[in-house]
Each structure stands twice: as C-alpha cells, then as structure tokens.
XYZ file of C-alpha atoms in Angstrom:
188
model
C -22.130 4.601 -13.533
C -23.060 1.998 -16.126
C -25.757 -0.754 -15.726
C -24.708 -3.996 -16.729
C -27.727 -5.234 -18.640
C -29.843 -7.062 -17.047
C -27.947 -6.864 -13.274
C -29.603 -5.445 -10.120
C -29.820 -1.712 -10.454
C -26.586 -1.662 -7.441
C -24.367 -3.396 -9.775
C -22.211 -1.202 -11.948
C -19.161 -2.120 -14.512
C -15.609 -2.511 -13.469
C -15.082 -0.246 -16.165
C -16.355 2.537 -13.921
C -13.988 1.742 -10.737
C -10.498 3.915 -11.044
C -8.764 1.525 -8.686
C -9.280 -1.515 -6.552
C -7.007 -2.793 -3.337
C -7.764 -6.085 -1.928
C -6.166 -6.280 2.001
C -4.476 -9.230 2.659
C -7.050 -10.119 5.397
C -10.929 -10.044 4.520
C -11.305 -6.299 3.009
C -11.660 -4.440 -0.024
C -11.531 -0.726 -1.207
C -12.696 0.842 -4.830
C -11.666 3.981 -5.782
C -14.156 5.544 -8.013
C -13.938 7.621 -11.074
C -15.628 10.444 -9.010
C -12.380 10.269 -6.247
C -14.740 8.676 -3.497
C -13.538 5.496 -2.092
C -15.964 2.799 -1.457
C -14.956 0.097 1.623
C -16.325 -3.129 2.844
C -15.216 -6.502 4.241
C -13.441 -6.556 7.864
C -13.315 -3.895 9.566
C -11.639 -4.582 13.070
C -9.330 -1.947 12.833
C -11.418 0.575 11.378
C -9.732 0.052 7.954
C -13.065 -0.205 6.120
C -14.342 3.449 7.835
C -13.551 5.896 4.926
C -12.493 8.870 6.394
C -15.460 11.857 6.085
C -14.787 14.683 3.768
C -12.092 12.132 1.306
C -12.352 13.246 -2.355
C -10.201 13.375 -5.503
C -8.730 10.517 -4.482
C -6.433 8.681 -7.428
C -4.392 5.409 -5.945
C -5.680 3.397 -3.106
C -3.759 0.817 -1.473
C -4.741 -1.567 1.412
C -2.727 -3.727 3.617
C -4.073 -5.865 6.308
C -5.064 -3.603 9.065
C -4.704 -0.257 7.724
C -6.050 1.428 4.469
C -4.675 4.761 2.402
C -5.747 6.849 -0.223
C -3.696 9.329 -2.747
C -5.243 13.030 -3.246
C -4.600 14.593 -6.611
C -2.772 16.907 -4.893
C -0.466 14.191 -3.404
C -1.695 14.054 -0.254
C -1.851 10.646 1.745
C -4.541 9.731 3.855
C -4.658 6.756 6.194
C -7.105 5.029 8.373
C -6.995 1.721 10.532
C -4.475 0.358 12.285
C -0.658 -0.726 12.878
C 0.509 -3.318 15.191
C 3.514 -2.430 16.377
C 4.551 -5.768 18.510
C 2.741 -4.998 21.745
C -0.546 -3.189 21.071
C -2.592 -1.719 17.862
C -2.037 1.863 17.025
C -3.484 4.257 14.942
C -2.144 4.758 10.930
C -0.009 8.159 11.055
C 1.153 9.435 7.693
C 4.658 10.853 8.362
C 4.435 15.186 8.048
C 5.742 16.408 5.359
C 5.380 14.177 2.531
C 6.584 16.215 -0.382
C 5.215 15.218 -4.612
C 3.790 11.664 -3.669
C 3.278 9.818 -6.868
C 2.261 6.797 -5.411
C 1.347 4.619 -2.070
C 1.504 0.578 -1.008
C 0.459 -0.823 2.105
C 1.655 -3.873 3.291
C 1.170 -5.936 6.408
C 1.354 -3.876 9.146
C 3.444 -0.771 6.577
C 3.234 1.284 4.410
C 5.032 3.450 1.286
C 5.279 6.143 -0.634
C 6.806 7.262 -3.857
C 7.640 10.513 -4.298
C 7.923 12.225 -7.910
C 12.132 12.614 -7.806
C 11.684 8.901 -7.410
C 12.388 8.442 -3.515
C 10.733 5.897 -1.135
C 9.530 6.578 2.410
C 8.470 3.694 4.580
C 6.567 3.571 7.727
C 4.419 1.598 10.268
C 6.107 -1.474 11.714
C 9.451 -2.582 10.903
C 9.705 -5.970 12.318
C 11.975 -7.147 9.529
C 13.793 -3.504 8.465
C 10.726 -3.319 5.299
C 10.010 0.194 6.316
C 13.827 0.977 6.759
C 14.616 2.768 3.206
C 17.965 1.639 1.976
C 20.494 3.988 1.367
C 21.258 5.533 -1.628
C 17.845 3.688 -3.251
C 16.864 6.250 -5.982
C 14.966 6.342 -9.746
C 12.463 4.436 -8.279
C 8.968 4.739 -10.349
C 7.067 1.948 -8.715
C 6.688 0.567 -4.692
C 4.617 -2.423 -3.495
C 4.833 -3.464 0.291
C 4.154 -7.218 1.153
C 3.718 -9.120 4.422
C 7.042 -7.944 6.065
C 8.869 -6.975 3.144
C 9.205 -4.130 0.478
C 9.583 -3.994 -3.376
C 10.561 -0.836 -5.912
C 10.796 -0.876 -9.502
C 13.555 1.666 -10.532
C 13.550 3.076 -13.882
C 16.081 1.140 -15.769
C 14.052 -1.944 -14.655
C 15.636 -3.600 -12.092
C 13.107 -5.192 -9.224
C 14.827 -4.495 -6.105
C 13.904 -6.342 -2.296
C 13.977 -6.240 1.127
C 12.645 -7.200 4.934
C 11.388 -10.946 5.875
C 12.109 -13.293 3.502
C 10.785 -16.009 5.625
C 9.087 -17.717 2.316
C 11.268 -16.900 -0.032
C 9.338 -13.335 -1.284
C 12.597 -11.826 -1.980
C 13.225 -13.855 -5.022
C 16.332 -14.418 -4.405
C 16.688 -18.090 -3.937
C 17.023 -18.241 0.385
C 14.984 -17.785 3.146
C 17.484 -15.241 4.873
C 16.051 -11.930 5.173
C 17.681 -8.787 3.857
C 18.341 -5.569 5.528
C 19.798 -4.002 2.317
C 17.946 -3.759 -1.058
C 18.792 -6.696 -3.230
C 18.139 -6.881 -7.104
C 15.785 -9.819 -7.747
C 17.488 -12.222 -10.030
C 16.026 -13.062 -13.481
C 14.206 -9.366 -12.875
C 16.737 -6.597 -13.732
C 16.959 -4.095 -16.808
C-alpha cells in the first residue's frame, strides 16, 4: 500500500483498492489488489463477516443484506443473508456455476454473468428480478437493484426487469415487468 503524505499510517490510496461495493443499507466492502476483501459498516446479517480462507478475489458486489465475491477462477462466494418474505436465510450460490465473468447483488438478489454471456439470478424474487428472461443472451454486463435487474448486451442495448415501483425501469411507468424490456433512449 501507498501512504498518502502526511495521513495516519492506516490510511492508504484509492489507487491501491481493486474494487469497492457500497450496500444499499449501511455497509461497505474493498477488494484489494492482494484478492483480500476488507468489510465494515452493518453487519446484521453477517454481510460484513468475510468468509475465512477468501483470496484472489477480483469483483465484489454488495446488496443490502448479503455480500459476494468473484475468485479468479470464477468462483462465487456469498455471505449474509436473503429475506425471502417470511424469515432471513442464509446466501446460497446456486451449484454449478460454469465461466462467471461477473456478479451484482441487489436487494435481497443476486447475479451472475457467465463468459458465453448468460445471466443467472437468485435469492428472492418478489417482483420476477431473479427470473432470467428467456432467450436473454450477449449479455457482457449485469447490475441488480432494489427489486429489479439490469444487463448490458453487447450491441448496447440496456435491457430491464422486476419492480418498477419508482420508475427504475426507465421506461416511462410504474408497472413492473416480468419480461426484459429495452430501456428507451439506451439501446445500440
């Protein structure tokens, strides 16, 4: 690490973080250039307790009660919590998880992008966000909101859908989509 000059001798440079993921609660995560992860801020669910023995870790991603991490050999890793409606339950990554590129955590969900360009959702799926439409493919980026979802495919287009209670869909309503709908203004 760096010393900014003149800083306590704790303080390093943001240069020196690989990644950062703010929850939407009261937590944060750094991923460091050395593939730890680094957690503070709320931790009722336990998404703040790194899990032991974590390394070469390259994406992070937290959401509001749950927290994951992205091996170099695309391997997810989760810790915290889900509510699933009635009761809190522990973050399970789905088996068999094949060439994850990249992860998002949302609200109470979470998703992965594999490297053919495929999304998997899970966790709740109160408003169909972790339900992955059909035939949704060429997808090269994935970011998971309150109760909704989000993918980038390659030719550009910004596609949405779950809750779109406050308009977070982009798409001019309040009605919620169980299909994913280009976002206007945000195509290829």
């Amino acid at each position: 690490m760096r010393k900014v000059r003149g800083a306590p001798s704790r303080s390093f440079l943001v240069a020196s973080v690989l990644c950062l993921a703010a929850l939407a609660g009261s937590s944060s995560a750094s991923g460091m250039p050395t593939g730890e992860v680094v957690g503070w801020g709320w931790n009722y669910y336990g998404q703040t307790n790194i899990p032991g023995g974590l390394s070469n870790v390259v994406a992070i991603a937290a959401g509001d009660s749950q927290s994951l991490a992205l091996t170099a050999a695309g391997r997810v890793v989760g810790w915290g919590q889900y509510w699933n409606g009635s009761a809190s339950v522990p973050v399970t990554i789905p088996s068999g998880l094949p060439n994850v590129v990249g992860i998002a955590a949302g609200h109470y969900h979470s998703l992965a992008l594999t490297a053919e360009g495929r999304v998997v959702g899970w966790g709740a799926n109160f408003s169909a966000q972790t339900t992955i439409p059909r035939g949704l493919t060429n997808v090269v980026a994935i970011a998971a909101g309150w109760n909704h979802s989000l993918a980038l495919k390659n030719d550009g287009t910004v596609l949405a859908w779950g809750s779109n209670a406050n308009g977070q869909l982009g798409d001019g309503t309040t009605t919620s989509s169980l299909t994913a709908a280009p976002v206007p203004g945000l195509t290829g």
